[in-house]
Short mmCIF file of N, CA, C and O in Angstrom, two decimals:
data_model
loop_
_atom_site.label_atom_id
_atom_site.label_comp_id
_atom_site.label_asym_id
_atom_site.label_seq_id
_atom_site.Cartn_x
_atom_site.Cartn_y
_atom_site.Cartn_z
N UNK A 1 0.85 -1.16 0.00
CA UNK A 1 0.00 0.00 0.00
C UNK A 1 0.90 1.23 0.00
O UNK A 1 1.77 1.39 0.84
N UNK A 2 0.63 2.14 -0.93
CA UNK A 2 1.42 3.36 -1.04
C UNK A 2 0.61 4.53 -0.50
O UNK A 2 -0.56 4.68 -0.82
N UNK A 3 1.25 5.33 0.31
CA UNK A 3 0.59 6.52 0.85
C UNK A 3 1.04 7.71 0.03
O UNK A 3 2.23 7.94 -0.15
N UNK A 4 0.04 8.45 -0.47
CA UNK A 4 0.35 9.61 -1.31
C UNK A 4 0.90 10.73 -0.44
O UNK A 4 0.49 10.92 0.71
N UNK A 5 1.83 11.44 -1.00
CA UNK A 5 2.40 12.60 -0.29
C UNK A 5 1.33 13.69 -0.21
O UNK A 5 0.50 13.82 -1.11
N UNK A 6 1.33 14.45 0.88
CA UNK A 6 0.34 15.54 0.98
C UNK A 6 0.54 16.56 -0.13
O UNK A 6 1.66 16.82 -0.56
N UNK A 7 -0.57 17.12 -0.58
CA UNK A 7 -0.51 18.13 -1.63
C UNK A 7 -0.17 19.47 -0.97
O UNK A 7 -0.86 19.91 -0.06
N UNK A 8 0.89 20.06 -1.42
CA UNK A 8 1.31 21.36 -0.90
C UNK A 8 0.95 22.42 -1.93
O UNK A 8 1.36 22.31 -3.08
N UNK A 9 0.16 23.39 -1.54
CA UNK A 9 -0.21 24.43 -2.50
C UNK A 9 1.02 25.14 -3.04
O UNK A 9 1.99 25.38 -2.33
N UNK A 10 0.98 25.43 -4.30
CA UNK A 10 2.07 26.15 -4.94
C UNK A 10 1.56 27.53 -5.34
O UNK A 10 0.36 27.77 -5.39
N UNK A 11 2.49 28.44 -5.65
CA UNK A 11 2.05 29.78 -6.05
C UNK A 11 1.16 29.79 -7.28
O UNK A 11 0.49 30.76 -7.56
N UNK A 12 1.14 28.70 -8.03
CA UNK A 12 0.33 28.67 -9.25
C UNK A 12 -1.00 27.95 -9.06
O UNK A 12 -1.73 27.75 -10.01
N UNK A 13 -1.32 27.57 -7.81
CA UNK A 13 -2.59 26.87 -7.62
C UNK A 13 -3.77 27.83 -7.75
O UNK A 13 -3.61 29.04 -7.78
N UNK A 14 -4.96 27.30 -7.82
CA UNK A 14 -6.16 28.11 -8.01
C UNK A 14 -6.42 29.10 -6.90
O UNK A 14 -6.87 30.22 -7.14
N UNK A 15 -6.13 28.71 -5.67
CA UNK A 15 -6.37 29.61 -4.54
C UNK A 15 -5.47 30.84 -4.63
O UNK A 15 -5.92 31.96 -4.41
N UNK A 16 -4.22 30.64 -4.97
CA UNK A 16 -3.31 31.78 -5.10
C UNK A 16 -3.79 32.73 -6.20
O UNK A 16 -3.76 33.94 -6.03
N UNK A 17 -4.25 32.17 -7.29
CA UNK A 17 -4.77 33.00 -8.38
C UNK A 17 -6.01 33.77 -7.94
O UNK A 17 -6.16 34.96 -8.24
N UNK A 18 -6.88 33.10 -7.20
CA UNK A 18 -8.09 33.76 -6.72
C UNK A 18 -7.74 34.88 -5.74
O UNK A 18 -8.35 35.96 -5.79
N UNK A 19 -6.77 34.65 -4.87
CA UNK A 19 -6.37 35.69 -3.91
C UNK A 19 -5.75 36.89 -4.62
O UNK A 19 -6.00 38.04 -4.24
N UNK A 20 -4.95 36.64 -5.64
CA UNK A 20 -4.38 37.75 -6.42
C UNK A 20 -5.48 38.55 -7.10
O UNK A 20 -5.48 39.78 -7.09
N UNK A 21 -6.45 37.85 -7.67
CA UNK A 21 -7.56 38.53 -8.34
C UNK A 21 -8.38 39.33 -7.33
O UNK A 21 -8.79 40.46 -7.61
N UNK A 22 -8.57 38.78 -6.13
CA UNK A 22 -9.32 39.48 -5.10
C UNK A 22 -8.59 40.75 -4.67
O UNK A 22 -9.21 41.80 -4.51
N UNK A 23 -7.28 40.68 -4.50
CA UNK A 23 -6.50 41.88 -4.13
C UNK A 23 -6.59 42.93 -5.23
O UNK A 23 -6.73 44.12 -4.95
N UNK A 24 -6.52 42.51 -6.47
CA UNK A 24 -6.65 43.45 -7.59
C UNK A 24 -8.03 44.09 -7.58
O UNK A 24 -8.16 45.30 -7.76
N UNK A 25 -9.06 43.29 -7.35
CA UNK A 25 -10.42 43.80 -7.28
C UNK A 25 -10.57 44.82 -6.16
O UNK A 25 -11.14 45.90 -6.35
N UNK A 26 -10.02 44.52 -4.99
CA UNK A 26 -10.09 45.46 -3.86
C UNK A 26 -9.38 46.77 -4.19
O UNK A 26 -9.89 47.85 -3.88
N UNK A 27 -8.22 46.67 -4.81
CA UNK A 27 -7.45 47.87 -5.16
C UNK A 27 -8.21 48.72 -6.17
O UNK A 27 -8.33 49.94 -6.00
N UNK A 28 -8.74 48.09 -7.19
CA UNK A 28 -9.50 48.82 -8.20
C UNK A 28 -10.76 49.44 -7.60
O UNK A 28 -11.11 50.58 -7.91
N UNK A 29 -11.44 48.70 -6.73
CA UNK A 29 -12.63 49.22 -6.07
C UNK A 29 -12.29 50.48 -5.27
O UNK A 29 -12.98 51.50 -5.38
N UNK A 30 -11.23 50.42 -4.49
CA UNK A 30 -10.83 51.57 -3.68
C UNK A 30 -10.50 52.76 -4.56
O UNK A 30 -10.89 53.90 -4.25
N UNK A 31 -9.80 52.54 -5.66
CA UNK A 31 -9.45 53.63 -6.58
C UNK A 31 -10.69 54.26 -7.20
O UNK A 31 -10.83 55.49 -7.23
N UNK A 32 -11.57 53.43 -7.72
CA UNK A 32 -12.79 53.94 -8.36
C UNK A 32 -13.63 54.70 -7.35
O UNK A 32 -14.09 55.82 -7.62
N UNK A 33 -13.83 54.12 -6.18
CA UNK A 33 -14.66 54.76 -5.17
C UNK A 33 -14.08 56.11 -4.75
O UNK A 33 -14.80 57.11 -4.68
N UNK A 34 -12.80 56.16 -4.53
CA UNK A 34 -12.14 57.40 -4.12
C UNK A 34 -12.22 58.45 -5.22
O UNK A 34 -12.61 59.60 -4.98
N UNK A 35 -11.86 58.08 -6.42
CA UNK A 35 -11.85 59.04 -7.53
C UNK A 35 -13.25 59.51 -7.90
O UNK A 35 -13.47 60.70 -8.10
N UNK A 36 -14.18 58.60 -8.00
CA UNK A 36 -15.53 58.96 -8.44
C UNK A 36 -16.28 59.77 -7.39
O UNK A 36 -17.01 60.70 -7.72
N UNK A 37 -16.10 59.44 -6.13
CA UNK A 37 -16.78 60.23 -5.09
C UNK A 37 -16.19 61.63 -5.03
O UNK A 37 -16.93 62.62 -4.97
N UNK A 38 -14.88 61.76 -5.11
CA UNK A 38 -14.24 63.08 -5.08
C UNK A 38 -14.65 63.91 -6.29
O UNK A 38 -14.94 65.11 -6.17
N UNK A 39 -14.70 63.29 -7.46
CA UNK A 39 -15.05 64.01 -8.68
C UNK A 39 -16.48 64.55 -8.62
O UNK A 39 -16.80 65.55 -9.26
N UNK A 40 -17.33 63.89 -7.84
CA UNK A 40 -18.73 64.30 -7.75
C UNK A 40 -19.04 65.07 -6.46
O UNK A 40 -20.18 65.38 -6.18
N UNK A 41 -18.00 65.37 -5.68
CA UNK A 41 -18.19 66.12 -4.45
C UNK A 41 -18.94 65.36 -3.38
O UNK A 41 -19.65 65.94 -2.57
N UNK A 42 -18.78 64.04 -3.38
CA UNK A 42 -19.46 63.18 -2.41
C UNK A 42 -18.44 62.51 -1.50
O UNK A 42 -17.27 62.37 -1.85
N UNK A 43 -18.92 62.06 -0.36
CA UNK A 43 -18.11 61.20 0.50
C UNK A 43 -18.15 59.80 -0.12
O UNK A 43 -19.13 59.43 -0.79
N UNK A 44 -17.13 59.01 0.14
CA UNK A 44 -17.10 57.64 -0.39
C UNK A 44 -18.31 56.84 0.10
O UNK A 44 -18.92 56.09 -0.67
N UNK A 45 -18.70 57.03 1.35
CA UNK A 45 -19.86 56.30 1.88
C UNK A 45 -21.14 56.74 1.18
O UNK A 45 -22.04 55.93 0.96
N UNK A 46 -21.23 58.01 0.81
CA UNK A 46 -22.40 58.49 0.07
C UNK A 46 -22.53 57.73 -1.25
O UNK A 46 -23.62 57.28 -1.62
N UNK A 47 -21.42 57.62 -1.94
CA UNK A 47 -21.44 56.93 -3.23
C UNK A 47 -21.74 55.45 -3.05
O UNK A 47 -22.52 54.88 -3.82
N UNK A 48 -21.17 54.84 -2.04
CA UNK A 48 -21.49 53.44 -1.75
C UNK A 48 -22.98 53.27 -1.53
O UNK A 48 -23.59 52.32 -2.02
N UNK A 49 -23.59 54.21 -0.81
CA UNK A 49 -25.02 54.12 -0.53
C UNK A 49 -25.84 54.25 -1.81
O UNK A 49 -26.80 53.51 -2.02
N UNK A 50 -25.47 55.19 -2.67
CA UNK A 50 -26.18 55.33 -3.95
C UNK A 50 -26.13 54.01 -4.71
O UNK A 50 -27.14 53.57 -5.28
N UNK A 51 -24.97 53.36 -4.72
CA UNK A 51 -24.85 52.09 -5.44
C UNK A 51 -25.67 50.98 -4.77
O UNK A 51 -26.24 50.13 -5.47
N UNK A 52 -25.75 50.99 -3.45
CA UNK A 52 -26.57 50.00 -2.74
C UNK A 52 -28.04 50.20 -3.11
O UNK A 52 -28.75 49.24 -3.42
N UNK A 53 -28.50 51.44 -3.09
CA UNK A 53 -29.91 51.71 -3.43
C UNK A 53 -30.16 51.34 -4.89
O UNK A 53 -31.20 50.76 -5.22
N UNK A 54 -29.22 51.63 -5.77
CA UNK A 54 -29.37 51.26 -7.18
C UNK A 54 -29.52 49.75 -7.33
O UNK A 54 -30.26 49.28 -8.21
N UNK A 55 -28.86 49.00 -6.48
CA UNK A 55 -28.94 47.55 -6.54
C UNK A 55 -30.30 46.98 -6.18
O UNK A 55 -30.59 45.82 -6.44
N UNK A 56 -31.17 47.81 -5.62
CA UNK A 56 -32.53 47.35 -5.29
C UNK A 56 -33.45 47.42 -6.50
O UNK A 56 -34.61 47.02 -6.42
N UNK A 57 -32.95 47.98 -7.60
CA UNK A 57 -33.68 48.07 -8.87
C UNK A 57 -35.05 48.73 -8.70
O UNK A 57 -36.06 48.24 -9.18
N UNK A 58 -35.05 49.86 -7.99
CA UNK A 58 -36.26 50.65 -7.85
C UNK A 58 -37.10 50.32 -6.62
O UNK A 58 -38.00 51.07 -6.28
N UNK A 59 -36.82 49.20 -5.97
CA UNK A 59 -37.62 48.81 -4.80
C UNK A 59 -37.28 49.67 -3.58
O UNK A 59 -38.12 49.87 -2.72
N UNK A 60 -36.07 50.17 -3.53
CA UNK A 60 -35.64 50.95 -2.38
C UNK A 60 -35.35 50.06 -1.18
O UNK A 60 -35.47 48.84 -1.25
N UNK A 61 -34.96 50.70 -0.09
CA UNK A 61 -34.72 49.98 1.14
C UNK A 61 -34.93 50.92 2.31
O UNK A 61 -34.96 52.14 2.14
N UNK A 62 -35.11 50.35 3.47
CA UNK A 62 -35.33 51.17 4.65
C UNK A 62 -33.99 51.71 5.15
O UNK A 62 -32.94 51.11 4.87
N UNK A 63 -34.02 52.81 5.87
CA UNK A 63 -32.77 53.31 6.44
C UNK A 63 -32.09 52.28 7.34
O UNK A 63 -30.86 52.17 7.35
N UNK A 64 -32.86 51.48 8.05
CA UNK A 64 -32.29 50.44 8.91
C UNK A 64 -31.56 49.40 8.08
O UNK A 64 -30.45 48.98 8.42
N UNK A 65 -32.16 48.97 6.98
CA UNK A 65 -31.50 48.00 6.11
C UNK A 65 -30.20 48.58 5.56
O UNK A 65 -29.18 47.90 5.51
N UNK A 66 -30.26 49.84 5.16
CA UNK A 66 -29.07 50.50 4.62
C UNK A 66 -27.99 50.63 5.69
O UNK A 66 -26.81 50.37 5.44
N UNK A 67 -28.39 51.02 6.90
CA UNK A 67 -27.43 51.17 7.99
C UNK A 67 -26.76 49.84 8.29
O UNK A 67 -25.53 49.78 8.50
N UNK A 68 -27.52 48.76 8.29
CA UNK A 68 -26.94 47.43 8.53
C UNK A 68 -25.95 47.07 7.42
O UNK A 68 -24.86 46.57 7.69
N UNK A 69 -26.33 47.34 6.18
CA UNK A 69 -25.47 47.00 5.05
C UNK A 69 -24.16 47.80 5.07
O UNK A 69 -23.10 47.27 4.80
N UNK A 70 -24.26 49.08 5.38
CA UNK A 70 -23.10 49.96 5.37
C UNK A 70 -22.36 49.99 6.71
O UNK A 70 -21.34 50.65 6.85
N UNK A 71 -22.91 49.29 7.70
CA UNK A 71 -22.34 49.25 9.05
C UNK A 71 -22.23 50.64 9.65
O UNK A 71 -21.19 51.07 10.14
N UNK A 72 -23.36 51.38 9.59
CA UNK A 72 -23.44 52.72 10.14
C UNK A 72 -24.46 52.76 11.26
O UNK A 72 -25.38 51.94 11.31
N UNK A 73 -24.34 53.74 12.13
CA UNK A 73 -25.35 53.96 13.15
C UNK A 73 -26.57 54.58 12.49
O UNK A 73 -26.49 55.13 11.37
N UNK A 74 -27.70 54.55 13.19
CA UNK A 74 -28.90 55.16 12.63
C UNK A 74 -28.72 56.67 12.49
O UNK A 74 -29.22 57.27 11.53
N UNK A 75 -28.01 57.30 13.42
CA UNK A 75 -27.75 58.73 13.32
C UNK A 75 -26.91 59.08 12.10
O UNK A 75 -27.21 60.04 11.38
N UNK A 76 -25.87 58.29 11.84
CA UNK A 76 -25.03 58.52 10.67
C UNK A 76 -25.82 58.28 9.39
O UNK A 76 -25.67 59.00 8.40
N UNK A 77 -26.71 57.30 9.43
CA UNK A 77 -27.53 56.99 8.26
C UNK A 77 -28.48 58.14 7.95
O UNK A 77 -28.64 58.53 6.79
N UNK A 78 -29.07 58.72 8.98
CA UNK A 78 -29.96 59.86 8.79
C UNK A 78 -29.22 61.03 8.15
O UNK A 78 -29.71 61.65 7.21
N UNK A 79 -28.02 61.30 8.63
CA UNK A 79 -27.21 62.39 8.06
C UNK A 79 -26.87 62.11 6.60
O UNK A 79 -26.94 63.01 5.76
N UNK A 80 -26.52 60.88 6.30
CA UNK A 80 -26.18 60.50 4.93
C UNK A 80 -27.40 60.67 4.01
O UNK A 80 -27.29 61.25 2.93
N UNK A 81 -28.56 60.21 4.46
CA UNK A 81 -29.78 60.34 3.65
C UNK A 81 -30.11 61.81 3.45
O UNK A 81 -30.44 62.23 2.33
N UNK A 82 -30.02 62.60 4.51
CA UNK A 82 -30.29 64.04 4.40
C UNK A 82 -29.39 64.69 3.35
O UNK A 82 -29.84 65.48 2.52
N UNK A 83 -28.10 64.36 3.40
CA UNK A 83 -27.12 64.93 2.46
C UNK A 83 -27.49 64.60 1.02
O UNK A 83 -27.50 65.47 0.15
N UNK A 84 -27.77 63.33 0.78
CA UNK A 84 -28.06 62.91 -0.59
C UNK A 84 -29.42 63.39 -1.06
O UNK A 84 -29.62 63.64 -2.26
N UNK A 85 -30.35 63.56 -0.13
CA UNK A 85 -31.66 64.10 -0.49
C UNK A 85 -31.51 65.58 -0.89
O UNK A 85 -32.10 66.02 -1.89
N UNK A 86 -30.72 66.34 -0.13
CA UNK A 86 -30.49 67.75 -0.48
C UNK A 86 -29.84 67.90 -1.85
O UNK A 86 -30.11 68.85 -2.56
N UNK A 87 -29.00 66.95 -2.21
CA UNK A 87 -28.33 67.01 -3.52
C UNK A 87 -29.21 66.49 -4.65
O UNK A 87 -28.83 66.53 -5.81
N UNK A 88 -30.38 65.98 -4.29
CA UNK A 88 -31.33 65.52 -5.30
C UNK A 88 -31.09 64.11 -5.81
O UNK A 88 -31.66 63.71 -6.82
N UNK A 89 -30.28 63.32 -5.10
CA UNK A 89 -29.96 61.96 -5.57
C UNK A 89 -30.92 60.90 -5.06
O UNK A 89 -31.02 59.83 -5.67
N UNK A 90 -31.60 61.17 -3.96
CA UNK A 90 -32.57 60.19 -3.47
C UNK A 90 -33.69 60.88 -2.74
O UNK A 90 -33.64 62.07 -2.47
N UNK A 91 -34.72 60.09 -2.48
CA UNK A 91 -35.89 60.62 -1.78
C UNK A 91 -36.45 59.57 -0.84
O UNK A 91 -36.26 58.37 -1.04
N UNK A 92 -37.12 60.07 0.18
CA UNK A 92 -37.82 59.21 1.13
C UNK A 92 -39.26 59.05 0.64
O UNK A 92 -39.89 60.02 0.26
N UNK A 93 -39.74 57.83 0.68
CA UNK A 93 -41.12 57.55 0.30
C UNK A 93 -41.77 56.67 1.36
O UNK A 93 -41.07 55.91 2.03
N UNK A 94 -43.08 56.74 1.49
CA UNK A 94 -43.75 55.85 2.45
C UNK A 94 -43.50 54.39 2.08
O UNK A 94 -43.45 54.03 0.90
N UNK A 95 -43.34 53.57 3.09
CA UNK A 95 -43.13 52.14 2.88
C UNK A 95 -44.49 51.46 2.82
O UNK A 95 -45.20 51.40 3.82
N UNK A 96 -44.88 50.94 1.65
CA UNK A 96 -46.20 50.32 1.54
C UNK A 96 -46.35 49.06 2.41
O UNK A 96 -47.45 48.67 2.75
N UNK A 97 -45.23 48.47 2.81
CA UNK A 97 -45.28 47.27 3.63
C UNK A 97 -45.31 47.55 5.12
O UNK A 97 -45.56 46.65 5.91
N UNK A 98 -45.03 48.80 5.50
CA UNK A 98 -45.00 49.16 6.93
C UNK A 98 -45.18 50.67 7.03
O UNK A 98 -44.24 51.43 6.79
N UNK A 99 -46.36 51.10 7.36
CA UNK A 99 -46.66 52.53 7.34
C UNK A 99 -45.86 53.32 8.37
O UNK A 99 -45.85 54.55 8.34
N UNK A 100 -45.19 52.64 9.31
CA UNK A 100 -44.38 53.33 10.29
C UNK A 100 -42.99 53.65 9.77
O UNK A 100 -42.22 54.36 10.40
N UNK A 101 -42.64 53.11 8.61
CA UNK A 101 -41.29 53.32 8.10
C UNK A 101 -41.32 53.93 6.70
O UNK A 101 -42.37 54.09 6.10
N UNK A 102 -40.15 54.24 6.24
CA UNK A 102 -40.00 54.81 4.89
C UNK A 102 -39.07 53.92 4.07
O UNK A 102 -38.35 53.08 4.62
N UNK A 103 -39.10 54.15 2.78
CA UNK A 103 -38.14 53.54 1.86
C UNK A 103 -37.33 54.67 1.25
O UNK A 103 -37.85 55.75 0.99
N UNK A 104 -36.07 54.41 1.03
CA UNK A 104 -35.20 55.35 0.35
C UNK A 104 -35.03 54.84 -1.07
O UNK A 104 -34.70 53.67 -1.29
N UNK A 105 -35.31 55.72 -2.03
CA UNK A 105 -35.20 55.36 -3.44
C UNK A 105 -34.44 56.43 -4.20
O UNK A 105 -34.45 57.61 -3.79
N UNK A 106 -33.82 56.04 -5.29
CA UNK A 106 -33.08 57.00 -6.11
C UNK A 106 -34.03 57.87 -6.91
O UNK A 106 -35.08 57.40 -7.37
N UNK A 107 -33.65 59.10 -7.10
CA UNK A 107 -34.33 59.98 -8.04
C UNK A 107 -33.73 59.70 -9.41
O UNK A 107 -32.72 58.98 -9.53
N UNK A 108 -34.28 60.28 -10.47
CA UNK A 108 -33.64 60.11 -11.78
C UNK A 108 -32.18 60.58 -11.78
O UNK A 108 -31.32 59.95 -12.40
N UNK A 109 -31.88 61.65 -11.05
CA UNK A 109 -30.49 62.13 -10.96
C UNK A 109 -29.61 61.10 -10.25
O UNK A 109 -28.47 60.85 -10.66
N UNK A 110 -30.14 60.51 -9.19
CA UNK A 110 -29.38 59.48 -8.47
C UNK A 110 -29.16 58.24 -9.31
O UNK A 110 -28.09 57.64 -9.29
N UNK A 111 -30.18 57.85 -10.08
CA UNK A 111 -30.05 56.69 -10.97
C UNK A 111 -29.00 56.96 -12.05
O UNK A 111 -28.21 56.07 -12.39
N UNK A 112 -28.97 58.18 -12.57
CA UNK A 112 -27.97 58.53 -13.57
C UNK A 112 -26.57 58.48 -12.95
O UNK A 112 -25.64 57.96 -13.57
N UNK A 113 -26.43 59.01 -11.74
CA UNK A 113 -25.15 58.95 -11.04
C UNK A 113 -24.69 57.51 -10.89
O UNK A 113 -23.55 57.17 -11.20
N UNK A 114 -25.58 56.64 -10.44
CA UNK A 114 -25.24 55.23 -10.26
C UNK A 114 -24.83 54.60 -11.58
O UNK A 114 -23.83 53.87 -11.64
N UNK A 115 -25.57 54.87 -12.65
CA UNK A 115 -25.23 54.32 -13.96
C UNK A 115 -23.84 54.76 -14.42
O UNK A 115 -23.07 53.96 -14.95
N UNK A 116 -23.53 56.03 -14.21
CA UNK A 116 -22.22 56.55 -14.61
C UNK A 116 -21.09 55.88 -13.83
O UNK A 116 -20.07 55.50 -14.41
N UNK A 117 -21.29 55.72 -12.55
CA UNK A 117 -20.24 55.11 -11.72
C UNK A 117 -20.11 53.61 -12.02
O UNK A 117 -19.00 53.09 -12.09
N UNK A 118 -21.23 52.94 -12.25
CA UNK A 118 -21.16 51.52 -12.61
C UNK A 118 -20.39 51.35 -13.92
O UNK A 118 -19.61 50.42 -14.07
N UNK A 119 -20.56 52.27 -14.85
CA UNK A 119 -19.81 52.20 -16.11
C UNK A 119 -18.31 52.32 -15.85
O UNK A 119 -17.50 51.63 -16.49
N UNK A 120 -17.92 53.18 -14.92
CA UNK A 120 -16.50 53.32 -14.57
C UNK A 120 -16.00 52.02 -13.94
O UNK A 120 -14.90 51.55 -14.25
N UNK A 121 -16.81 51.43 -13.06
CA UNK A 121 -16.41 50.15 -12.46
C UNK A 121 -16.24 49.09 -13.54
O UNK A 121 -15.27 48.32 -13.51
N UNK A 122 -17.17 49.02 -14.47
CA UNK A 122 -17.05 48.02 -15.54
C UNK A 122 -15.74 48.18 -16.31
O UNK A 122 -15.08 47.20 -16.63
N UNK A 123 -15.41 49.41 -16.61
CA UNK A 123 -14.17 49.68 -17.35
C UNK A 123 -12.95 49.30 -16.51
O UNK A 123 -11.99 48.72 -17.00
N UNK A 124 -12.99 49.62 -15.21
CA UNK A 124 -11.84 49.34 -14.32
C UNK A 124 -11.63 47.84 -14.13
O UNK A 124 -10.49 47.39 -14.03
N UNK A 125 -12.74 47.09 -14.10
CA UNK A 125 -12.61 45.66 -13.84
C UNK A 125 -12.50 44.86 -15.12
O UNK A 125 -12.15 43.73 -15.15
#
């Protein structure tokens, strides 16, 4: 009976390739987020939020859902929503599923912003 030698990962194995790709993705993401938010006079978290709302495809999300996703406090989330609402990128609407809450949805300007930034991400990646 022959016992096979343990497989030792090499720099060319699939995991190493995946980790390199992940690092490249992280670097490109940070660059795009920094450059695009600065170019539009937004905080990076503001732009991240616009992209999160865009990902709901018009359904919107509650401030609590957004705060959980972005790992923000409810106070920070309120400030972020206020900022983006003043700039015309999103709006608060009544939540048809819970009259005690609201949904945050993109305005046409916010949707255009998201589309423009997504195009930059596509090019970068």
